[in-house]
Amino acid sequence: MPDANAAPSRVLVVTAHPDDVDFGAAGTVATWTDAGIEVTYAIVTSGDAGEAFPDTPRSEVAALREAEQLAAAKCVGVTDVRFLHWPDGRLTPSLKLRRDISRVIRQVRPDRILIPSAELDLERIYASHPDHRAVGEAAIAAVYPDARNPWAHTELLEVEGLEPWTVPETWVMSTKNAARAVDITDVFDRKVAALQAHASQTGGHQDLEGMLRTWGEGIAQRLGVGENRIAEAFQVVDTR
């Protein structure tokens, strides 16, 4: 098992929808890839129940949003993007979802995983989308105990040959318990570009860059990063 105190070589990001990682952590991901860390995205749904351009048939929304996420990922140096094709808007933290996330953990064998929060925060209701919370709960259960346990989801080992894996460190985004700040000032333009790539979701926003800057500067000031700096924040959990 990798040393949790060492710099990671592989990071797995698990989110519910296309664009979730870009709102919550695209700047941080850019700092990781710039440092030579290999980052993989596992997107549980394809955003097929989300907004789309008015002339886009509903049957084509999933493909559109997947293409947007692939373009956004390239903005921050990520080329390995995996869509799990669960139904958007209908997620629960089921054993099957835990198994599917455990599968990706065993495939990627990351030193760090980044996941959504499972908490319901009524002060930030949009971050507490039911799909986000379902993926957060299923993902932390996949980290502990499922992915490391050879007797959990036995088909992963017995049929697919995927050996158990312990993820030493879990980062949680969009949580009120966030205390670890990452300074993204120098890569902020790439976070903006990643979100602009989700044109079906952000194209109508009057001042996307201004909104993101205000959010990021507020985090930087609250967590002591400094004046005129931009940051993202996470809760870091030791899951060795």
PDB file of C-alpha atoms in Angstrom:
ATOM      1  CA  MET A   1       0.000   0.000   0.000  1.00  0.00           C
ATOM      2  CA  PRO A   2       1.360   3.483  -0.885  1.00  0.00           C
ATOM      3  CA  ASP A   3       2.524   5.835   1.846  1.00  0.00           C
ATOM      4  CA  ALA A   4      -0.321   8.320   2.487  1.00  0.00           C
ATOM      5  CA  ASN A   5       2.263  10.961   3.447  1.00  0.00           C
ATOM      6  CA  ALA A   6       4.001  10.755   0.068  1.00  0.00           C
ATOM      7  CA  ALA A   7       2.917  12.719  -2.993  1.00  0.00           C
ATOM      8  CA  PRO A   8       0.386  10.635  -4.926  1.00  0.00           C
ATOM      9  CA  SER A   9       1.168   9.227  -8.335  1.00  0.00           C
ATOM     10  CA  ARG A  10      -2.459   8.408  -9.193  1.00  0.00           C
ATOM     11  CA  VAL A  11      -5.691  10.169  -8.227  1.00  0.00           C
ATOM     12  CA  LEU A  12      -9.236   9.002  -8.955  1.00  0.00           C
ATOM     13  CA  VAL A  13     -12.060  11.556  -9.065  1.00  0.00           C
ATOM     14  CA  VAL A  14     -15.605  10.195  -8.697  1.00  0.00           C
ATOM     15  CA  THR A  15     -18.575  12.482  -9.356  1.00  0.00           C
ATOM     16  CA  ALA A  16     -22.272  12.175 -10.142  1.00  0.00           C
ATOM     17  CA  HIS A  17     -22.512  14.348 -13.272  1.00  0.00           C
ATOM     18  CA  PRO A  18     -20.454  15.974 -15.995  1.00  0.00           C
ATOM     19  CA  ASP A  19     -19.313  19.419 -14.719  1.00  0.00           C
ATOM     20  CA  ASP A  20     -19.378  18.478 -10.992  1.00  0.00           C
ATOM     21  CA  VAL A  21     -15.603  18.141 -10.808  1.00  0.00           C
ATOM     22  CA  ASP A  22     -15.113  21.384 -12.708  1.00  0.00           C
ATOM     23  CA  PHE A  23     -17.236  23.445 -10.351  1.00  0.00           C
ATOM     24  CA  GLY A  24     -15.680  21.875  -7.276  1.00  0.00           C
ATOM     25  CA  ALA A  25     -12.107  20.997  -8.119  1.00  0.00           C
ATOM     26  CA  ALA A  26     -10.928  21.753 -11.668  1.00  0.00           C
ATOM     27  CA  GLY A  27      -8.240  24.141 -10.454  1.00  0.00           C
ATOM     28  CA  THR A  28      -6.932  21.599  -7.966  1.00  0.00           C
ATOM     29  CA  VAL A  29      -6.892  18.917 -10.649  1.00  0.00           C
ATOM     30  CA  ALA A  30      -4.848  21.234 -12.875  1.00  0.00           C
ATOM     31  CA  THR A  31      -2.268  21.656 -10.106  1.00  0.00           C
ATOM     32  CA  TRP A  32      -2.075  17.875  -9.751  1.00  0.00           C
ATOM     33  CA  THR A  33      -1.577  17.155 -13.434  1.00  0.00           C
ATOM     34  CA  ASP A  34       0.992  19.965 -13.653  1.00  0.00           C
ATOM     35  CA  ALA A  35       2.880  18.131 -10.886  1.00  0.00           C
ATOM     36  CA  GLY A  36       2.928  14.948 -12.965  1.00  0.00           C
ATOM     37  CA  ILE A  37       0.114  13.184 -11.112  1.00  0.00           C
ATOM     38  CA  GLU A  38      -2.038  10.871 -13.226  1.00  0.00           C
ATOM     39  CA  VAL A  39      -5.722  11.749 -12.757  1.00  0.00           C
ATOM     40  CA  THR A  40      -8.690   9.610 -13.801  1.00  0.00           C
ATOM     41  CA  TYR A  41     -12.318  10.749 -13.809  1.00  0.00           C
ATOM     42  CA  ALA A  42     -15.191   8.326 -13.131  1.00  0.00           C
ATOM     43  CA  ILE A  43     -18.490  10.073 -13.903  1.00  0.00           C
ATOM     44  CA  VAL A  44     -21.416   8.027 -12.628  1.00  0.00           C
ATOM     45  CA  THR A  45     -24.096   9.487 -14.927  1.00  0.00           C
ATOM     46  CA  SER A  46     -23.906  11.186 -18.297  1.00  0.00           C
ATOM     47  CA  GLY A  47     -26.075  14.116 -17.246  1.00  0.00           C
ATOM     48  CA  ASP A  48     -28.960  12.931 -19.424  1.00  0.00           C
ATOM     49  CA  ALA A  49     -31.598  14.531 -17.174  1.00  0.00           C
ATOM     50  CA  GLY A  50     -29.843  17.912 -17.158  1.00  0.00           C
ATOM     51  CA  GLU A  51     -30.280  21.077 -19.133  1.00  0.00           C
ATOM     52  CA  ALA A  52     -29.420  21.156 -22.821  1.00  0.00           C
ATOM     53  CA  PHE A  53     -29.624  23.486 -25.793  1.00  0.00           C
ATOM     54  CA  PRO A  54     -33.268  24.039 -26.847  1.00  0.00           C
ATOM     55  CA  ASP A  55     -32.855  22.233 -30.174  1.00  0.00           C
ATOM     56  CA  THR A  56     -31.078  19.191 -28.735  1.00  0.00           C
ATOM     57  CA  PRO A  57     -33.275  16.060 -28.673  1.00  0.00           C
ATOM     58  CA  ARG A  58     -33.400  14.490 -25.224  1.00  0.00           C
ATOM     59  CA  SER A  59     -31.981  11.287 -26.710  1.00  0.00           C
ATOM     60  CA  GLU A  60     -28.782  13.177 -27.601  1.00  0.00           C
ATOM     61  CA  VAL A  61     -28.223  14.982 -24.297  1.00  0.00           C
ATOM     62  CA  ALA A  62     -26.046  12.270 -22.757  1.00  0.00           C
ATOM     63  CA  ALA A  63     -23.652  12.245 -25.716  1.00  0.00           C
ATOM     64  CA  LEU A  64     -23.509  16.049 -25.713  1.00  0.00           C
ATOM     65  CA  ARG A  65     -22.670  16.233 -22.019  1.00  0.00           C
ATOM     66  CA  GLU A  66     -20.079  13.473 -22.263  1.00  0.00           C
ATOM     67  CA  ALA A  67     -18.378  15.378 -25.103  1.00  0.00           C
ATOM     68  CA  GLU A  68     -18.401  18.548 -22.985  1.00  0.00           C
ATOM     69  CA  GLN A  69     -16.817  16.689 -20.063  1.00  0.00           C
ATOM     70  CA  LEU A  70     -14.089  15.261 -22.300  1.00  0.00           C
ATOM     71  CA  ALA A  71     -13.295  18.760 -23.564  1.00  0.00           C
ATOM     72  CA  ALA A  72     -13.310  20.163 -20.027  1.00  0.00           C
ATOM     73  CA  ALA A  73     -10.999  17.419 -18.804  1.00  0.00           C
ATOM     74  CA  LYS A  74      -8.438  18.292 -21.466  1.00  0.00           C
ATOM     75  CA  CYS A  75      -8.356  21.869 -20.167  1.00  0.00           C
ATOM     76  CA  VAL A  76      -6.909  20.599 -16.881  1.00  0.00           C
ATOM     77  CA  GLY A  77      -4.696  17.831 -18.259  1.00  0.00           C
ATOM     78  CA  VAL A  78      -6.968  14.791 -17.796  1.00  0.00           C
ATOM     79  CA  THR A  79      -7.335  12.281 -20.629  1.00  0.00           C
ATOM     80  CA  ASP A  80      -8.710   9.217 -18.803  1.00  0.00           C
ATOM     81  CA  VAL A  81     -12.446   9.860 -18.379  1.00  0.00           C
ATOM     82  CA  ARG A  82     -14.793   6.962 -17.655  1.00  0.00           C
ATOM     83  CA  PHE A  83     -18.586   7.181 -17.764  1.00  0.00           C
ATOM     84  CA  LEU A  84     -20.452   4.586 -15.712  1.00  0.00           C
ATOM     85  CA  HIS A  85     -23.794   5.265 -17.454  1.00  0.00           C
ATOM     86  CA  TRP A  86     -26.081   5.209 -14.439  1.00  0.00           C
ATOM     87  CA  PRO A  87     -29.431   7.068 -14.839  1.00  0.00           C
ATOM     88  CA  ASP A  88     -29.194  10.774 -14.077  1.00  0.00           C
ATOM     89  CA  GLY A  89     -31.494  11.930 -11.286  1.00  0.00           C
ATOM     90  CA  ARG A  90     -32.219   8.422 -10.000  1.00  0.00           C
ATOM     91  CA  LEU A  91     -29.134   7.522  -8.002  1.00  0.00           C
ATOM     92  CA  THR A  92     -29.193   5.834  -4.620  1.00  0.00           C
ATOM     93  CA  PRO A  93     -26.176   4.577  -2.636  1.00  0.00           C
ATOM     94  CA  SER A  94     -27.000   0.990  -3.566  1.00  0.00           C
ATOM     95  CA  LEU A  95     -24.773  -2.062  -3.318  1.00  0.00           C
ATOM     96  CA  LYS A  96     -24.565  -2.120  -7.121  1.00  0.00           C
ATOM     97  CA  LEU A  97     -23.320   1.470  -7.249  1.00  0.00           C
ATOM     98  CA  ARG A  98     -20.813   0.681  -4.490  1.00  0.00           C
ATOM     99  CA  ARG A  99     -19.655  -2.292  -6.555  1.00  0.00           C
ATOM    100  CA  ASP A 100     -19.230  -0.216  -9.708  1.00  0.00           C
ATOM    101  CA  ILE A 101     -17.179   2.429  -7.892  1.00  0.00           C
ATOM    102  CA  SER A 102     -15.162  -0.305  -6.181  1.00  0.00           C
ATOM    103  CA  ARG A 103     -14.443  -1.737  -9.617  1.00  0.00           C
ATOM    104  CA  VAL A 104     -12.930   1.536 -10.810  1.00  0.00           C
ATOM    105  CA  ILE A 105     -10.909   1.871  -7.592  1.00  0.00           C
ATOM    106  CA  ARG A 106      -9.456  -1.595  -8.129  1.00  0.00           C
ATOM    107  CA  GLN A 107      -8.750  -0.823 -11.788  1.00  0.00           C
ATOM    108  CA  VAL A 108      -7.060   2.538 -11.199  1.00  0.00           C
ATOM    109  CA  ARG A 109      -5.479   1.702  -7.798  1.00  0.00           C
ATOM    110  CA  PRO A 110      -5.247   5.359  -6.752  1.00  0.00           C
ATOM    111  CA  ASP A 111      -3.193   6.858  -3.941  1.00  0.00           C
ATOM    112  CA  ARG A 112      -5.898   9.482  -3.419  1.00  0.00           C
ATOM    113  CA  ILE A 113      -9.586   9.695  -4.283  1.00  0.00           C
ATOM    114  CA  LEU A 114     -11.724  12.831  -4.609  1.00  0.00           C
ATOM    115  CA  ILE A 115     -15.467  12.423  -4.020  1.00  0.00           C
ATOM    116  CA  PRO A 116     -18.599  14.518  -3.380  1.00  0.00           C
ATOM    117  CA  SER A 117     -19.955  15.062   0.087  1.00  0.00           C
ATOM    118  CA  ALA A 118     -22.706  12.744   1.310  1.00  0.00           C
ATOM    119  CA  GLU A 119     -24.070  15.399   3.677  1.00  0.00           C
ATOM    120  CA  LEU A 120     -27.313  17.316   3.315  1.00  0.00           C
ATOM    121  CA  ASP A 121     -26.468  20.995   3.754  1.00  0.00           C
ATOM    122  CA  LEU A 122     -29.635  23.099   3.616  1.00  0.00           C
ATOM    123  CA  GLU A 123     -27.559  26.275   3.442  1.00  0.00           C
ATOM    124  CA  ARG A 124     -26.012  25.093   0.148  1.00  0.00           C
ATOM    125  CA  ILE A 125     -28.873  23.084  -1.313  1.00  0.00           C
ATOM    126  CA  TYR A 126     -27.523  23.022  -4.885  1.00  0.00           C
ATOM    127  CA  ALA A 127     -24.341  21.310  -3.732  1.00  0.00           C
ATOM    128  CA  SER A 128     -26.564  18.816  -1.875  1.00  0.00           C
ATOM    129  CA  HIS A 129     -28.206  17.421  -5.024  1.00  0.00           C
ATOM    130  CA  PRO A 130     -29.528  13.916  -4.204  1.00  0.00           C
ATOM    131  CA  ASP A 131     -27.253  12.409  -6.871  1.00  0.00           C
ATOM    132  CA  HIS A 132     -24.213  14.104  -5.316  1.00  0.00           C
ATOM    133  CA  ARG A 133     -25.101  12.749  -1.894  1.00  0.00           C
ATOM    134  CA  ALA A 134     -25.784   9.257  -3.245  1.00  0.00           C
ATOM    135  CA  VAL A 135     -22.421   9.137  -5.008  1.00  0.00           C
ATOM    136  CA  GLY A 136     -20.682  10.540  -1.947  1.00  0.00           C
ATOM    137  CA  GLU A 137     -22.161   7.845   0.274  1.00  0.00           C
ATOM    138  CA  ALA A 138     -21.527   5.038  -2.210  1.00  0.00           C
ATOM    139  CA  ALA A 139     -17.986   6.237  -2.912  1.00  0.00           C
ATOM    140  CA  ILE A 140     -16.907   6.396   0.727  1.00  0.00           C
ATOM    141  CA  ALA A 141     -18.384   2.920   1.239  1.00  0.00           C
ATOM    142  CA  ALA A 142     -16.393   1.754  -1.770  1.00  0.00           C
ATOM    143  CA  VAL A 143     -13.239   3.224  -0.241  1.00  0.00           C
ATOM    144  CA  TYR A 144     -14.060   1.620   3.109  1.00  0.00           C
ATOM    145  CA  PRO A 145     -14.784  -1.210   3.336  1.00  0.00           C
ATOM    146  CA  ASP A 146     -15.609  -2.525  -0.138  1.00  0.00           C
ATOM    147  CA  ALA A 147     -12.637  -1.980  -2.464  1.00  0.00           C
ATOM    148  CA  ARG A 148     -10.116  -3.314   0.056  1.00  0.00           C
ATOM    149  CA  ASN A 149     -12.180  -6.334   1.097  1.00  0.00           C
ATOM    150  CA  PRO A 150     -11.737  -9.482  -1.027  1.00  0.00           C
ATOM    151  CA  TRP A 151     -15.068 -10.769   0.307  1.00  0.00           C
ATOM    152  CA  ALA A 152     -17.032  -7.715  -0.853  1.00  0.00           C
ATOM    153  CA  HIS A 153     -18.434  -7.916  -4.404  1.00  0.00           C
ATOM    154  CA  THR A 154     -16.602 -11.201  -4.886  1.00  0.00           C
ATOM    155  CA  GLU A 155     -17.203 -11.169  -8.636  1.00  0.00           C
ATOM    156  CA  LEU A 156     -14.685  -8.342  -8.953  1.00  0.00           C
ATOM    157  CA  LEU A 157     -11.902 -10.678  -7.853  1.00  0.00           C
ATOM    158  CA  GLU A 158     -13.214 -14.085  -8.857  1.00  0.00           C
ATOM    159  CA  VAL A 159     -14.599 -13.176 -12.291  1.00  0.00           C
ATOM    160  CA  GLU A 160     -12.812  -9.954 -13.265  1.00  0.00           C
ATOM    161  CA  GLY A 161      -9.480 -10.619 -11.555  1.00  0.00           C
ATOM    162  CA  LEU A 162      -9.412  -7.233  -9.808  1.00  0.00           C
ATOM    163  CA  GLU A 163      -7.321  -7.433  -6.659  1.00  0.00           C
ATOM    164  CA  PRO A 164      -8.451  -5.495  -3.559  1.00  0.00           C
ATOM    165  CA  TRP A 165      -7.055  -1.987  -3.114  1.00  0.00           C
ATOM    166  CA  THR A 166      -6.870   0.343  -0.125  1.00  0.00           C
ATOM    167  CA  VAL A 167      -7.072   4.071  -0.919  1.00  0.00           C
ATOM    168  CA  PRO A 168      -4.903   5.837   1.684  1.00  0.00           C
ATOM    169  CA  GLU A 169      -6.424   9.304   1.401  1.00  0.00           C
ATOM    170  CA  THR A 170      -9.880  10.606   0.550  1.00  0.00           C
ATOM    171  CA  TRP A 171     -10.613  14.224  -0.366  1.00  0.00           C
ATOM    172  CA  VAL A 172     -14.219  15.431  -0.095  1.00  0.00           C
ATOM    173  CA  MET A 173     -15.413  18.455  -2.059  1.00  0.00           C
ATOM    174  CA  SER A 174     -18.408  20.740  -1.525  1.00  0.00           C
ATOM    175  CA  THR A 175     -18.522  20.119   2.205  1.00  0.00           C
ATOM    176  CA  LYS A 176     -18.941  22.559   5.084  1.00  0.00           C
ATOM    177  CA  ASN A 177     -16.123  20.687   6.845  1.00  0.00           C
ATOM    178  CA  ALA A 178     -13.537  21.701   4.235  1.00  0.00           C
ATOM    179  CA  ALA A 179     -10.307  22.853   5.884  1.00  0.00           C
ATOM    180  CA  ARG A 180      -7.629  22.025   3.278  1.00  0.00           C
ATOM    181  CA  ALA A 181      -7.206  24.868   0.807  1.00  0.00           C
ATOM    182  CA  VAL A 182      -5.501  24.551  -2.562  1.00  0.00           C
ATOM    183  CA  ASP A 183      -4.263  27.787  -4.132  1.00  0.00           C
ATOM    184  CA  ILE A 184      -5.478  27.743  -7.748  1.00  0.00           C
ATOM    185  CA  THR A 185      -4.682  31.359  -8.623  1.00  0.00           C
ATOM    186  CA  ASP A 186      -2.114  30.406 -11.257  1.00  0.00           C
ATOM    187  CA  VAL A 187      -4.435  27.905 -12.959  1.00  0.00           C
ATOM    188  CA  PHE A 188      -7.707  29.773 -12.492  1.00  0.00           C
ATOM    189  CA  ASP A 189      -7.981  30.460 -16.221  1.00  0.00           C
ATOM    190  CA  ARG A 190      -8.005  26.706 -16.841  1.00  0.00           C
ATOM    191  CA  LYS A 191     -10.833  26.198 -14.333  1.00  0.00           C
ATOM    192  CA  VAL A 192     -12.813  28.865 -16.179  1.00  0.00           C
ATOM    193  CA  ALA A 193     -12.044  27.213 -19.535  1.00  0.00           C
ATOM    194  CA  ALA A 194     -13.121  23.813 -18.188  1.00  0.00           C
ATOM    195  CA  LEU A 195     -16.477  25.207 -17.101  1.00  0.00           C
ATOM    196  CA  GLN A 196     -16.924  27.098 -20.345  1.00  0.00           C
ATOM    197  CA  ALA A 197     -16.543  23.754 -22.109  1.00  0.00           C
ATOM    198  CA  HIS A 198     -19.852  22.769 -20.480  1.00  0.00           C
ATOM    199  CA  ALA A 199     -21.640  25.213 -22.751  1.00  0.00           C
ATOM    200  CA  SER A 200     -25.035  23.543 -22.345  1.00  0.00           C
ATOM    201  CA  GLN A 201     -24.844  24.227 -18.616  1.00  0.00           C
ATOM    202  CA  THR A 202     -22.926  27.505 -18.348  1.00  0.00           C
ATOM    203  CA  GLY A 203     -23.417  29.218 -21.701  1.00  0.00           C
ATOM    204  CA  GLY A 204     -26.218  31.404 -20.427  1.00  0.00           C
ATOM    205  CA  HIS A 205     -24.372  32.637 -17.336  1.00  0.00           C
ATOM    206  CA  GLN A 206     -23.824  36.402 -17.520  1.00  0.00           C
ATOM    207  CA  ASP A 207     -20.553  36.453 -15.548  1.00  0.00           C
ATOM    208  CA  LEU A 208     -19.264  32.933 -15.018  1.00  0.00           C
ATOM    209  CA  GLU A 209     -15.672  34.027 -14.455  1.00  0.00           C
ATOM    210  CA  GLY A 210     -16.727  36.674 -11.948  1.00  0.00           C
ATOM    211  CA  MET A 211     -18.837  34.207  -9.996  1.00  0.00           C
ATOM    212  CA  LEU A 212     -16.008  31.666  -9.846  1.00  0.00           C
ATOM    213  CA  ARG A 213     -13.517  34.334  -8.820  1.00  0.00           C
ATOM    214  CA  THR A 214     -15.782  35.553  -6.014  1.00  0.00           C
ATOM    215  CA  TRP A 215     -16.245  32.005  -4.733  1.00  0.00           C
ATOM    216  CA  GLY A 216     -12.536  31.254  -4.902  1.00  0.00           C
ATOM    217  CA  GLU A 217     -11.417  34.504  -3.294  1.00  0.00           C
ATOM    218  CA  GLY A 218     -13.879  33.922  -0.462  1.00  0.00           C
ATOM    219  CA  ILE A 219     -12.427  30.473   0.194  1.00  0.00           C
ATOM    220  CA  ALA A 220      -8.871  31.837   0.065  1.00  0.00           C
ATOM    221  CA  GLN A 221      -9.639  34.547   2.608  1.00  0.00           C
ATOM    222  CA  ARG A 222     -11.571  32.232   4.925  1.00  0.00           C
ATOM    223  CA  LEU A 223      -8.803  29.620   5.005  1.00  0.00           C
ATOM    224  CA  GLY A 224      -5.884  32.035   5.167  1.00  0.00           C
ATOM    225  CA  VAL A 225      -4.437  31.542   1.691  1.00  0.00           C
ATOM    226  CA  GLY A 226      -3.991  35.281   1.278  1.00  0.00           C
ATOM    227  CA  GLU A 227      -5.371  38.433  -0.275  1.00  0.00           C
ATOM    228  CA  ASN A 228      -5.993  38.441  -4.016  1.00  0.00           C
ATOM    229  CA  ARG A 229      -5.647  34.662  -4.130  1.00  0.00           C
ATOM    230  CA  ILE A 230      -8.150  32.093  -5.394  1.00  0.00           C
ATOM    231  CA  ALA A 231      -8.617  28.707  -3.755  1.00  0.00           C
ATOM    232  CA  GLU A 232     -10.653  25.527  -3.639  1.00  0.00           C
ATOM    233  CA  ALA A 233     -11.280  23.688  -0.366  1.00  0.00           C
ATOM    234  CA  PHE A 234     -11.651  20.079   0.722  1.00  0.00           C
ATOM    235  CA  GLN A 235     -12.024  17.850   3.722  1.00  0.00           C
ATOM    236  CA  VAL A 236      -9.145  15.371   3.791  1.00  0.00           C
ATOM    237  CA  VAL A 237      -9.785  12.002   5.420  1.00  0.00           C
ATOM    238  CA  ASP A 238      -7.179   9.406   6.331  1.00  0.00           C
ATOM    239  CA  THR A 239      -8.588   6.148   4.901  1.00  0.00           C
ATOM    240  CA  ARG A 240      -5.543   3.903   5.259  1.00  0.00           C
TER     241      ARG A 240
END
